JSON list of C-alpha atoms and ligand atoms in Angstrom, two decimals:
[
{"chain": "A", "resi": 9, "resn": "UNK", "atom": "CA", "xyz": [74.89, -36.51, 35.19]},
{"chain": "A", "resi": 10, "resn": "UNK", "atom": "CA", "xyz": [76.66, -37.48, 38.03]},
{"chain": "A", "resi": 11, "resn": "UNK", "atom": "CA", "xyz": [75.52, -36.83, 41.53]},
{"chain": "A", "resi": 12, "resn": "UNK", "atom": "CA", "xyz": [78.86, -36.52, 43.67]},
{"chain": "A", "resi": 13, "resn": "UNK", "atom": "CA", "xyz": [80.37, -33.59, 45.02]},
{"chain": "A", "resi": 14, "resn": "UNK", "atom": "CA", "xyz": [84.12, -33.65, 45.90]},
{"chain": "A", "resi": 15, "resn": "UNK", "atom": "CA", "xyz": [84.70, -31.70, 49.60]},
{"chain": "A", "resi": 16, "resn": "UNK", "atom": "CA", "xyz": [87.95, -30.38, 48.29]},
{"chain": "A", "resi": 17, "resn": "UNK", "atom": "CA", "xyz": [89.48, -29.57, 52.00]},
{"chain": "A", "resi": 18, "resn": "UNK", "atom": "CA", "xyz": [93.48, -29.05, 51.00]},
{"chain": "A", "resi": 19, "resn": "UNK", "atom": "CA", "xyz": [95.04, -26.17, 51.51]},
{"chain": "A", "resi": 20, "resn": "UNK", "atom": "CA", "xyz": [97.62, -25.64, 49.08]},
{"chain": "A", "resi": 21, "resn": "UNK", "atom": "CA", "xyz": [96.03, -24.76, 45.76]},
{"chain": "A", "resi": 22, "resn": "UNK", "atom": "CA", "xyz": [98.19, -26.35, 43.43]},
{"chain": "A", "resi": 23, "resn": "UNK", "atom": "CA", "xyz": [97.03, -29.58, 44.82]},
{"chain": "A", "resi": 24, "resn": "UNK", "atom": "CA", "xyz": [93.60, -28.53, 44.85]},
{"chain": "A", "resi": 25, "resn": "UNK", "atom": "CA", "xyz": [93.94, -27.61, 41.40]},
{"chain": "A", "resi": 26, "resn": "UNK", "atom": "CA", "xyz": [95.38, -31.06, 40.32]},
{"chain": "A", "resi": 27, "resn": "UNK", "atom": "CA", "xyz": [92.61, -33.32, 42.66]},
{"chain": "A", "resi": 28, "resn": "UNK", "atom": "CA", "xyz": [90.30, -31.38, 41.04]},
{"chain": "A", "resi": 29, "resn": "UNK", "atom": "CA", "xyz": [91.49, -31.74, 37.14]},
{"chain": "A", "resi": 30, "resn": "UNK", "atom": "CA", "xyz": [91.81, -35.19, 37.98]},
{"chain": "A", "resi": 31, "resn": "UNK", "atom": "CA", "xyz": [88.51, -36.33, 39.03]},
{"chain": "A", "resi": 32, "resn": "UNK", "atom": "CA", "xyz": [85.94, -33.87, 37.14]},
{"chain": "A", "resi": 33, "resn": "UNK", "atom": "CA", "xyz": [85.20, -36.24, 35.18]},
{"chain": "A", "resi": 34, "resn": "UNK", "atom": "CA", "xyz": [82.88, -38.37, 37.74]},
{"chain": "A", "resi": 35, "resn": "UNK", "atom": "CA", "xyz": [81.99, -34.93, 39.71]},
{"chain": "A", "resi": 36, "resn": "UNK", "atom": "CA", "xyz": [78.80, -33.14, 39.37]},
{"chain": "A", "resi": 37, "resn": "UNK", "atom": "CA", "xyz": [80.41, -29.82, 41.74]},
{"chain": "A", "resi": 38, "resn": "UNK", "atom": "CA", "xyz": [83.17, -29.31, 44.07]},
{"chain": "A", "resi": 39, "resn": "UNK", "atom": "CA", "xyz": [82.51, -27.82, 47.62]},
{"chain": "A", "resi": 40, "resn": "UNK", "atom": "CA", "xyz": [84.93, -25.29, 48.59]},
{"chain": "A", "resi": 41, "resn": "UNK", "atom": "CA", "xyz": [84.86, -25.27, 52.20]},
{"chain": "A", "resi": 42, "resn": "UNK", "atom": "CA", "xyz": [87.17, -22.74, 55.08]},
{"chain": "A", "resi": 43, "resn": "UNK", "atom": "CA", "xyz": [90.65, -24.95, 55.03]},
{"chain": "A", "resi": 44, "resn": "UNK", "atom": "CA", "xyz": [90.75, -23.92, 50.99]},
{"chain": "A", "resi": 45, "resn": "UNK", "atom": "CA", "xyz": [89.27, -20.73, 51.53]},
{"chain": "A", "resi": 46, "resn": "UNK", "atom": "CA", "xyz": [91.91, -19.90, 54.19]},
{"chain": "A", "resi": 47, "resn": "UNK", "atom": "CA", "xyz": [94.99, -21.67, 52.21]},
{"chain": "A", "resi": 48, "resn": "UNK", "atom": "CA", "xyz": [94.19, -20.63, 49.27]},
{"chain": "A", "resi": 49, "resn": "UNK", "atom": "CA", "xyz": [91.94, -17.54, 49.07]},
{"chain": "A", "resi": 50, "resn": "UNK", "atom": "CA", "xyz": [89.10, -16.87, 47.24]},
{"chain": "A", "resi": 51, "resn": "UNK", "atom": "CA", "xyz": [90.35, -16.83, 44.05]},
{"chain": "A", "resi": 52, "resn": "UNK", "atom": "CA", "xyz": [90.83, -20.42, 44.26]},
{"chain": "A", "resi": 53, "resn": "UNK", "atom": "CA", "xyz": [86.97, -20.62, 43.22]},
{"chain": "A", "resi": 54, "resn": "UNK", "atom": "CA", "xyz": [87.29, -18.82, 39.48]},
{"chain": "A", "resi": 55, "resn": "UNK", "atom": "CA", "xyz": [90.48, -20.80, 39.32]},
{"chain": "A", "resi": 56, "resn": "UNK", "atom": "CA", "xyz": [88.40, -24.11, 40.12]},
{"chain": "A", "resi": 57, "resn": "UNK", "atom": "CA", "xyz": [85.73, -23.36, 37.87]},
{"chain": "A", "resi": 58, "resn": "UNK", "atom": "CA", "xyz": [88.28, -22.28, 35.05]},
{"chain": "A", "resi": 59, "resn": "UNK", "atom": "CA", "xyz": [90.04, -25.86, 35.41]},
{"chain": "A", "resi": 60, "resn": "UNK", "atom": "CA", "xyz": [87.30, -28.45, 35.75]},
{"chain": "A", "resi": 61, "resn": "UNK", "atom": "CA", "xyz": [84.27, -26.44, 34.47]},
{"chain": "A", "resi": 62, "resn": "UNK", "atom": "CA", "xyz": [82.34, -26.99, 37.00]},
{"chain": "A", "resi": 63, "resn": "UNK", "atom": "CA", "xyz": [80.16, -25.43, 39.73]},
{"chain": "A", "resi": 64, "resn": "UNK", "atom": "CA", "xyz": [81.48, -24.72, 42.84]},
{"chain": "A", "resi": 65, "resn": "UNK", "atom": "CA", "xyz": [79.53, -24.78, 46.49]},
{"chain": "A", "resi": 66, "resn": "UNK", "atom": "CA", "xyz": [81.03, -22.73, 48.67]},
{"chain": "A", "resi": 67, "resn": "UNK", "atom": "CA", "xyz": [80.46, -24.49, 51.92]},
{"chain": "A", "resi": 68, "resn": "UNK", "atom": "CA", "xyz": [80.91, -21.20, 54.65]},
{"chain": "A", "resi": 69, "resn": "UNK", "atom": "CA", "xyz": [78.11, -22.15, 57.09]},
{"chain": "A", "resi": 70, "resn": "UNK", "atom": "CA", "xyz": [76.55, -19.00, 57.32]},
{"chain": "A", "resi": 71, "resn": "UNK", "atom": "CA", "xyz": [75.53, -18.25, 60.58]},
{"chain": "A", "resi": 72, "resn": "UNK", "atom": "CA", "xyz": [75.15, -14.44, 61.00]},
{"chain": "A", "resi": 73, "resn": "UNK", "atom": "CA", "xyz": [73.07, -11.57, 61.51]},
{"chain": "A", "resi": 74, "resn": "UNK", "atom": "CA", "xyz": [71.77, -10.52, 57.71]},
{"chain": "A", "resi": 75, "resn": "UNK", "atom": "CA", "xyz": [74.11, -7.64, 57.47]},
{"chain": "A", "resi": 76, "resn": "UNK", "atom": "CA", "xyz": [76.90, -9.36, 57.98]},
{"chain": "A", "resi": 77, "resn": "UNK", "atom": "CA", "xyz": [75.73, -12.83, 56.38]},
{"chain": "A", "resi": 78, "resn": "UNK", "atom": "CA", "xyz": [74.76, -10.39, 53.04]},
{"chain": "A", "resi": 79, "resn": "UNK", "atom": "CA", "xyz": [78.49, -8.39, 53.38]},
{"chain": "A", "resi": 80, "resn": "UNK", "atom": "CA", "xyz": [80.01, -12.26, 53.22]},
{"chain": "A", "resi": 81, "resn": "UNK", "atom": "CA", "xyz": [77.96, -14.01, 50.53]},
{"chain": "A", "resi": 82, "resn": "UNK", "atom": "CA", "xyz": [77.71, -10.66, 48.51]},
{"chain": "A", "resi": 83, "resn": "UNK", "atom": "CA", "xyz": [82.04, -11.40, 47.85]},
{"chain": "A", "resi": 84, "resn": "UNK", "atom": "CA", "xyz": [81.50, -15.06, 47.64]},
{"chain": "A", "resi": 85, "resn": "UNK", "atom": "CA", "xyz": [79.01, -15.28, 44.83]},
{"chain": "A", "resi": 86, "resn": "UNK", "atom": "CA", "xyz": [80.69, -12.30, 43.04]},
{"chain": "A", "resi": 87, "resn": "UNK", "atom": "CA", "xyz": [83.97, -14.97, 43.46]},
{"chain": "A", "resi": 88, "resn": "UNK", "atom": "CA", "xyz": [81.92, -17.04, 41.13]},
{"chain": "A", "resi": 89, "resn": "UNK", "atom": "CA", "xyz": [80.16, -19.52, 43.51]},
{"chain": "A", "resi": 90, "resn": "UNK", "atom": "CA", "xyz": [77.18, -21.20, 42.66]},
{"chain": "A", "resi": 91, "resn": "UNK", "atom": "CA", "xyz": [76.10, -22.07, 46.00]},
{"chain": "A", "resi": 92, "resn": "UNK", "atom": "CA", "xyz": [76.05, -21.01, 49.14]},
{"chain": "A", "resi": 93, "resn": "UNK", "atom": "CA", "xyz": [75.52, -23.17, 52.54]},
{"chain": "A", "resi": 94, "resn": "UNK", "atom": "CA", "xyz": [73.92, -21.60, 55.60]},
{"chain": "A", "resi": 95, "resn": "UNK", "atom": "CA", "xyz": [72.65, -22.04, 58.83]},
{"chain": "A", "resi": 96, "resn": "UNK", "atom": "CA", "xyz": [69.16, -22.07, 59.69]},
{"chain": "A", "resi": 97, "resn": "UNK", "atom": "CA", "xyz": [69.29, -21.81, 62.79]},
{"chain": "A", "resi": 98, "resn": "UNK", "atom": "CA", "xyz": [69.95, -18.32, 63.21]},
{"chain": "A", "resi": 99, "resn": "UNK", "atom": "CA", "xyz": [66.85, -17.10, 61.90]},
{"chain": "A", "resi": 100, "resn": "UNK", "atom": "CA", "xyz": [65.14, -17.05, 58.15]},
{"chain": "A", "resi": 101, "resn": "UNK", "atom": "CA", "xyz": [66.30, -13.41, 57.73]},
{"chain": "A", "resi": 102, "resn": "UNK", "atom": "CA", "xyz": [69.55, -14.54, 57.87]},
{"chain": "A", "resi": 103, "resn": "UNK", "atom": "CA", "xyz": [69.15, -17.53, 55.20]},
{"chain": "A", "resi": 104, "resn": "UNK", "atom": "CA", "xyz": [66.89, -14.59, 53.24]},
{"chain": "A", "resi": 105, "resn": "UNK", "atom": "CA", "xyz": [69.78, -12.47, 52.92]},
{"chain": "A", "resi": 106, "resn": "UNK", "atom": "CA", "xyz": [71.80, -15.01, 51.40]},
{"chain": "A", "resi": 107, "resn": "UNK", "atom": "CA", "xyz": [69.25, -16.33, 49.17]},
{"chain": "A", "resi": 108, "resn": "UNK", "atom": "CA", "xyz": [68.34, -12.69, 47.75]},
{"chain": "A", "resi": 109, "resn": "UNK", "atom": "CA", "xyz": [72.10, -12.99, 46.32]},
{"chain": "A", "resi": 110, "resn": "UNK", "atom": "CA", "xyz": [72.22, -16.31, 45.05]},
{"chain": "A", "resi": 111, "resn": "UNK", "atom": "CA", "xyz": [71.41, -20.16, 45.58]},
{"chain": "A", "resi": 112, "resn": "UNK", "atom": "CA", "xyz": [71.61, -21.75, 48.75]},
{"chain": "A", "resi": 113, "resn": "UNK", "atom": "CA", "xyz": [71.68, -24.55, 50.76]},
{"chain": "A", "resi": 114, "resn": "UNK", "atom": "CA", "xyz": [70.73, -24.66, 54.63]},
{"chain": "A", "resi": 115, "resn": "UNK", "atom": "CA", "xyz": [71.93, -27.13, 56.94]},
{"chain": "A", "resi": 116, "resn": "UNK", "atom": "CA", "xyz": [68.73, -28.87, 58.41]},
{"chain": "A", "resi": 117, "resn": "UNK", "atom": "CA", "xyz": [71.36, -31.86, 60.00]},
{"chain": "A", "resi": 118, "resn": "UNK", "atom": "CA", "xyz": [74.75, -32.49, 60.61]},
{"chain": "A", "resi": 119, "resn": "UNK", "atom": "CA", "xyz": [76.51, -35.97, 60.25]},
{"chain": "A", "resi": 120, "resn": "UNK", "atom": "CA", "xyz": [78.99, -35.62, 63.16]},
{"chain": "A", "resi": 121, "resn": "UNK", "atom": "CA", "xyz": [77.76, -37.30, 66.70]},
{"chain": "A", "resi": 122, "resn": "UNK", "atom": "CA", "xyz": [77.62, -33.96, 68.33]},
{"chain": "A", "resi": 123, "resn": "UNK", "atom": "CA", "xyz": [74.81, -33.06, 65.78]},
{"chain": "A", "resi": 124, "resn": "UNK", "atom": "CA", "xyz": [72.58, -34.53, 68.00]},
{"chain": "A", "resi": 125, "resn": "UNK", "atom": "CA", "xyz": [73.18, -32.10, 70.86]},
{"chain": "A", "resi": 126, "resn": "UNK", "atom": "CA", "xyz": [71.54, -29.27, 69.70]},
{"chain": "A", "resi": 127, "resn": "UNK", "atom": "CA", "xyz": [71.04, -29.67, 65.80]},
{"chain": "A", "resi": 128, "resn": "UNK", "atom": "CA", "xyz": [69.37, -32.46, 66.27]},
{"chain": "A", "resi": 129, "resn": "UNK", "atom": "CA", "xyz": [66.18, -31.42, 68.23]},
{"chain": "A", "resi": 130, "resn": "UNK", "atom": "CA", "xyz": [65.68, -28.75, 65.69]},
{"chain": "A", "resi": 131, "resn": "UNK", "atom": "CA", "xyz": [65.80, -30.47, 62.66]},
{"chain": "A", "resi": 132, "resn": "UNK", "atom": "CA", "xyz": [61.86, -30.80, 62.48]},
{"chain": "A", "resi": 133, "resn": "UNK", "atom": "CA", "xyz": [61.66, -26.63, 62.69]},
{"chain": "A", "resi": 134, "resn": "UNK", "atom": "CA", "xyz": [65.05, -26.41, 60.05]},
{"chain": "A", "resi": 135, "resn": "UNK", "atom": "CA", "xyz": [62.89, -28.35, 57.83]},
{"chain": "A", "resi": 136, "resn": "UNK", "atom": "CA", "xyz": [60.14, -26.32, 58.07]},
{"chain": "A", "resi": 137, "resn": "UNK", "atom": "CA", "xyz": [62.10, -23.15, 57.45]},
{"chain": "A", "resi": 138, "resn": "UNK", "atom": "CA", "xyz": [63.37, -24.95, 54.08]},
{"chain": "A", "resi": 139, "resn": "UNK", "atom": "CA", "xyz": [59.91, -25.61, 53.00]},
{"chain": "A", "resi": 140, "resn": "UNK", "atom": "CA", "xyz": [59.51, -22.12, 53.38]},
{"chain": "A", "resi": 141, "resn": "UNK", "atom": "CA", "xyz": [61.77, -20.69, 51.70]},
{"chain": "A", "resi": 142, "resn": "UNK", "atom": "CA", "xyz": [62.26, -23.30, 49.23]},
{"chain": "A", "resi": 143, "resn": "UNK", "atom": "CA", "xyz": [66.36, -23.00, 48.79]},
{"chain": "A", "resi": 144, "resn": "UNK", "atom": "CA", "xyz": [68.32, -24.72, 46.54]},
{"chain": "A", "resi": 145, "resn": "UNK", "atom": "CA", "xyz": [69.03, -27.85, 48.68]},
{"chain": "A", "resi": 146, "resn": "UNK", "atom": "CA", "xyz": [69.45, -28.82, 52.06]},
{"chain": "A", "resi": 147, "resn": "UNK", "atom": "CA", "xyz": [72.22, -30.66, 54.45]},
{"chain": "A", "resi": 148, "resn": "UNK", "atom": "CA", "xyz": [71.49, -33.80, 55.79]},
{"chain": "A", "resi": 149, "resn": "UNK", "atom": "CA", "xyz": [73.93, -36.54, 57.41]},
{"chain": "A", "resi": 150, "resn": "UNK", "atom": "CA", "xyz": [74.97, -39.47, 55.21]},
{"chain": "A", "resi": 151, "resn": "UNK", "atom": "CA", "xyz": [75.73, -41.33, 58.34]},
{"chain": "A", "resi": 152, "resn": "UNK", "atom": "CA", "xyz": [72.39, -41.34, 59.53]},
{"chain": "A", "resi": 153, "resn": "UNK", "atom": "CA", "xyz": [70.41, -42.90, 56.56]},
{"chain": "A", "resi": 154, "resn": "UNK", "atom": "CA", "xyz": [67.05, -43.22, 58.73]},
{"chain": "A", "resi": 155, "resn": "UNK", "atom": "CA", "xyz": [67.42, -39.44, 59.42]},
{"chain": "A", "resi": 156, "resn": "UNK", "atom": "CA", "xyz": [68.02, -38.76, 55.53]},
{"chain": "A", "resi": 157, "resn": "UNK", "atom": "CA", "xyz": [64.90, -40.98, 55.02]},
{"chain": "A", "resi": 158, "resn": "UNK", "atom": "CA", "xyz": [62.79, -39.14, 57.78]},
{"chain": "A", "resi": 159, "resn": "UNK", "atom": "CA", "xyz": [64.25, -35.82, 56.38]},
{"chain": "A", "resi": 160, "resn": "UNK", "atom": "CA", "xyz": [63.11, -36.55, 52.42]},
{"chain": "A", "resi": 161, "resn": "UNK", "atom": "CA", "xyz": [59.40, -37.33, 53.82]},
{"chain": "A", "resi": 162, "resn": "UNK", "atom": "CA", "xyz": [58.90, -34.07, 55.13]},
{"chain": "A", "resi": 163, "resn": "UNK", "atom": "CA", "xyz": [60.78, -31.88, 53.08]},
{"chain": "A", "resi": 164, "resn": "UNK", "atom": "CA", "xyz": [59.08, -30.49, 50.16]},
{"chain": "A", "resi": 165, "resn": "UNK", "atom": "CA", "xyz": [59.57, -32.01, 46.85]},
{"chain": "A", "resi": 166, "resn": "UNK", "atom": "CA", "xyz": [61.90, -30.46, 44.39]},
{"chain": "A", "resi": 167, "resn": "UNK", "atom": "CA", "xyz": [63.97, -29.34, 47.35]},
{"chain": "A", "resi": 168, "resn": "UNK", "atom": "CA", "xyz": [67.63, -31.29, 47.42]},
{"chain": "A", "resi": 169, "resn": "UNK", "atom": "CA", "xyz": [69.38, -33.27, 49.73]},
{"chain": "A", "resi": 170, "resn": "UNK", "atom": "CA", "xyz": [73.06, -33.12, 50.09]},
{"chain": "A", "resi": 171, "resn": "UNK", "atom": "CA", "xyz": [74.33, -35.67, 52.01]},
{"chain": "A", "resi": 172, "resn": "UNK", "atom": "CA", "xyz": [78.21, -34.91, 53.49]},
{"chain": "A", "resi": 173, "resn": "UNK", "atom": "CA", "xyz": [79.63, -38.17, 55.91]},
{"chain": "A", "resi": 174, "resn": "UNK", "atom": "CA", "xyz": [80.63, -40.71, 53.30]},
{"chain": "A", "resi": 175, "resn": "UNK", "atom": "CA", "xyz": [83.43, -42.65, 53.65]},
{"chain": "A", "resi": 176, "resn": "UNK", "atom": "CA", "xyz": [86.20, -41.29, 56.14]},
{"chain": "A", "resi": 177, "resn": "UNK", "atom": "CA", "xyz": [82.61, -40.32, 59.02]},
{"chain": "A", "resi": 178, "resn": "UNK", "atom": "CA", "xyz": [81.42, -43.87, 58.36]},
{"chain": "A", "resi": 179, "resn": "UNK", "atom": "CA", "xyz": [78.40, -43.39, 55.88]},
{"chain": "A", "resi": 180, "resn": "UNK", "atom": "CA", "xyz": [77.93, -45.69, 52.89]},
{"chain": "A", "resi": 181, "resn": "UNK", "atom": "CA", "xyz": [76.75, -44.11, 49.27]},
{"chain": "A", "resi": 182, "resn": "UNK", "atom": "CA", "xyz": [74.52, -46.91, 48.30]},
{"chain": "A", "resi": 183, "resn": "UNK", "atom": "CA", "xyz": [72.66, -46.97, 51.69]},
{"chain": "A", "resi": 184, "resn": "UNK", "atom": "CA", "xyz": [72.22, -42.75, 52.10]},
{"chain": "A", "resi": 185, "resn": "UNK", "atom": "CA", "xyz": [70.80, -42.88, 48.00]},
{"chain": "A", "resi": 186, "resn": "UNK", "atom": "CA", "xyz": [68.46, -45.42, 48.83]},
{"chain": "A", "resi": 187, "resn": "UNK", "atom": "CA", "xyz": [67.04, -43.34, 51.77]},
{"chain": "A", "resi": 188, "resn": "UNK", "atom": "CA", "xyz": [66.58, -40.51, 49.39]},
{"chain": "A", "resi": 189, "resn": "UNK", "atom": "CA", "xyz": [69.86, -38.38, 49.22]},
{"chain": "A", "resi": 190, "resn": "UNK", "atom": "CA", "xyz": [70.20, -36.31, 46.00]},
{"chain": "A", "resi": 191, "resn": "UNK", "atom": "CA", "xyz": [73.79, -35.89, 46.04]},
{"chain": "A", "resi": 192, "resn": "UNK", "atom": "CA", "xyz": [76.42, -37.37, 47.95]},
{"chain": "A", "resi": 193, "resn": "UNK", "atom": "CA", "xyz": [79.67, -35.04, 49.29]},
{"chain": "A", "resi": 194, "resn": "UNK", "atom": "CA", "xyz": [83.01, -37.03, 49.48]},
{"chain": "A", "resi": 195, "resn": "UNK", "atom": "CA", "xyz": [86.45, -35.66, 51.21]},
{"chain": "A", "resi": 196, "resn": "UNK", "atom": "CA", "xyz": [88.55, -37.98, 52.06]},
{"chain": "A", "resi": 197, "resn": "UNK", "atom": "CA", "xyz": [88.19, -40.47, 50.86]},
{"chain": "A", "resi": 198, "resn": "UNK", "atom": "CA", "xyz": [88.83, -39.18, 47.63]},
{"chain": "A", "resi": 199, "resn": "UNK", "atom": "CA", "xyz": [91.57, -36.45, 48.26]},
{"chain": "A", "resi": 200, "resn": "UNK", "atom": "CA", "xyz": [93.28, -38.50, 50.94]},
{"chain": "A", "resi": 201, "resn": "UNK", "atom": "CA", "xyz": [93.47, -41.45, 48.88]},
{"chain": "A", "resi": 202, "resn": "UNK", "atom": "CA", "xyz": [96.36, -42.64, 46.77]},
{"chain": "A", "resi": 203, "resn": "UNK", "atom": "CA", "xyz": [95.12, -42.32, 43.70]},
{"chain": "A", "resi": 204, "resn": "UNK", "atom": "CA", "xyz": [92.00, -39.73, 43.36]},
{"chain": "A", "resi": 205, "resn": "UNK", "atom": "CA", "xyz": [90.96, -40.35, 40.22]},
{"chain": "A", "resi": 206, "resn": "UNK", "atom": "CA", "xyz": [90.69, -43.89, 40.36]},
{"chain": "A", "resi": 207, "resn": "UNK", "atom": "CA", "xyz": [88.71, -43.47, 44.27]},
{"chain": "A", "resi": 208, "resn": "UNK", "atom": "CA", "xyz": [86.24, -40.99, 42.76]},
{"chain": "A", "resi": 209, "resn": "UNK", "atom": "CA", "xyz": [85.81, -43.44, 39.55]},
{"chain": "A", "resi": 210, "resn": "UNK", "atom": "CA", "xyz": [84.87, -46.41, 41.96]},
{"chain": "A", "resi": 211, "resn": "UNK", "atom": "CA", "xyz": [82.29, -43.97, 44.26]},
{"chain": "A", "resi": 212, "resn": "UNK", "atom": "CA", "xyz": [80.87, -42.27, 40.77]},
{"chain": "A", "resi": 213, "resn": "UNK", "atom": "CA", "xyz": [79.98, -45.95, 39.66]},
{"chain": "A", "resi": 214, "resn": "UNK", "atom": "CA", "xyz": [78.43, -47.13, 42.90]},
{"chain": "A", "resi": 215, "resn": "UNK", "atom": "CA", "xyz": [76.13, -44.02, 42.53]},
{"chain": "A", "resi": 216, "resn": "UNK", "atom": "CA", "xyz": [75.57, -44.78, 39.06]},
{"chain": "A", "resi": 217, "resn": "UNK", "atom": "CA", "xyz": [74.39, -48.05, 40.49]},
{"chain": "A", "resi": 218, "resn": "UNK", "atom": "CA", "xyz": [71.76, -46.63, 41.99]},
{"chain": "A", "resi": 219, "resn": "UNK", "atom": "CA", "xyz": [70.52, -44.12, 39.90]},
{"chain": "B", "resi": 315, "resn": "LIG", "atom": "P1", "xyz": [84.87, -36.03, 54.64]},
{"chain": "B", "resi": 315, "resn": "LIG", "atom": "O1", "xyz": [84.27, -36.87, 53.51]},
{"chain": "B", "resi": 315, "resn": "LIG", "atom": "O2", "xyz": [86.36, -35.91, 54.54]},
{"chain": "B", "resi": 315, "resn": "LIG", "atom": "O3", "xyz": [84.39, -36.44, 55.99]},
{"chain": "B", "resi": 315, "resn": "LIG", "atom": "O4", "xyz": [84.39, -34.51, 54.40]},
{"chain": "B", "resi": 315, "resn": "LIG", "atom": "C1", "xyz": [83.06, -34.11, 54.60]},
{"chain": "B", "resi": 315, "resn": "LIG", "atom": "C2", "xyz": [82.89, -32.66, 54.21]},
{"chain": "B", "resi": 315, "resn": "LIG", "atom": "O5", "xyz": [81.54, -32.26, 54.44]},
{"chain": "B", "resi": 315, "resn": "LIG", "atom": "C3", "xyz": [83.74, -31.68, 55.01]},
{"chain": "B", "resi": 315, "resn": "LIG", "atom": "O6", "xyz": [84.00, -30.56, 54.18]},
{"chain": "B", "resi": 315, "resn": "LIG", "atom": "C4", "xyz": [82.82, -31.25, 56.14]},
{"chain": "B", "resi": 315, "resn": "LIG", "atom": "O7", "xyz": [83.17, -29.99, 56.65]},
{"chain": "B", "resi": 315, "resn": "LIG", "atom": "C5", "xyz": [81.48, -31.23, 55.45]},
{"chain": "B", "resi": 315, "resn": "LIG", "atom": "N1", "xyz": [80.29, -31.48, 56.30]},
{"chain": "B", "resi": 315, "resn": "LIG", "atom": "C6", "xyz": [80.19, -32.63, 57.05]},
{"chain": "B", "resi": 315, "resn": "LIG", "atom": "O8", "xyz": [81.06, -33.51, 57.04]},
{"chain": "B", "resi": 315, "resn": "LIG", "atom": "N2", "xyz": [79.04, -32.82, 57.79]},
{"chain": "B", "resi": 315, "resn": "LIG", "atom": "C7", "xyz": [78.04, -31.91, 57.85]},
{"chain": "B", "resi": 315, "resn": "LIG", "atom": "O9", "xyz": [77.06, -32.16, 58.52]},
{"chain": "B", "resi": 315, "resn": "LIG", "atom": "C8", "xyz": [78.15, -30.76, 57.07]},
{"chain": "B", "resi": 315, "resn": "LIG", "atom": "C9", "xyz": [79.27, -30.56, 56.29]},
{"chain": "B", "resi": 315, "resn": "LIG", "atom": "O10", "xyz": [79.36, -29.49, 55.54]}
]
């Protein structure tokens, strides 16, 4: 089974549709995140799931009060998603709400250099709220393999690591699966490319590597 996720941030579904029929064979999901969501609508995630067979992650960052955060992911899993990602920063009740509907991932770290402003000195207390309430999976930043290291010892096992920051943000798949990444999430480099079949062949078999 293959252990990367395509960040499928086009617009214009018709291409989303074809990147995605293209490379599903070396995908294990496809992360839906706001640029599709808003180019598209929702119904690209039935659509994506009709085409490639595959399970979608609809990456909306959750960061609500529960109400609101249960009103959102309520639609999104009824869409078809598989996954949800939240914040955890807001509070566990918000996460609960959106794990009462459906699996979900919380982000515990972000791969972006402004992540270690403010997400940063929490990670320690996001990883805490994971291990109790023992989601699906968990965000952590491909180009900071130390962190994704530091992250795997404390998080419980069983609980996943996504990784997002391959590639275009600098991180390198070998390195961020070595330090205990689950799954590594690739945009760019893979729908920006010229050919995205043949860029998502070449990153499937460098995770193969080192599986
Ligand atoms: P790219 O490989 O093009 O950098 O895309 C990374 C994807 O992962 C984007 O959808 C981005 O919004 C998302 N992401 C990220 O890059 N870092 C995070 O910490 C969390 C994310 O969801």
């Amino acid at each position: 089974e293959s252990r990367l996720i395509l960040a499928l941030d086009v617009y214009e579904r018709e291409r989303a549709l074809e990147i995605a029929r293209e490379t599903a064979d070396y995908l294990w999901a496809i992360k839906v995140n706001w640029p599709l969501i808003i180019g598209s609508g929702l119904d690209i995630i039935p659509e994506l799931k009709e085409e490639t067979g595959l399970p979608v992650i609809a990456d909306l960052k959750l960061a609500d009060i529960p109400n609101t955060n249960r009103l959102i992911a309520g639609k999104v899993f009824e869409a078809g998603a598989d996954y949800i990602i939240a914040h955890g920063f807001v509070g566990s009740d918000s996460v609960e709400a959106v794990m009462e509907l459906g699996k979900t991932i919380i982000v515990v770290e972000m791969s972006h250099p402004g992540a270690r402003e403010f997400i940063q000195p929490v990670t320690d207390r996001l990883i805490e709220l994971a291990n109790r309430l023992e989601p699906f999976g968990v965000i952590a930043p491909a180009t900071r393999p130390e962190r994704v290291a530091y992250i795997r010892s404390k998080l419980k096992p069983g609980i996943k690591i996504l990784t997002p920051g391959v590639g275009a943000q600098g991180g390198k798949a070998g390195e961020v699966l070595k330090a205990g990444a689950d799954y590594i999430i690739v945009g760019r480099s893979i729908y920006a490319s010229d050919n995205p079949r043949e860029s998502a062949r070449q990153i499937y078999e460098e995770v193969r590597a080192w599986s």
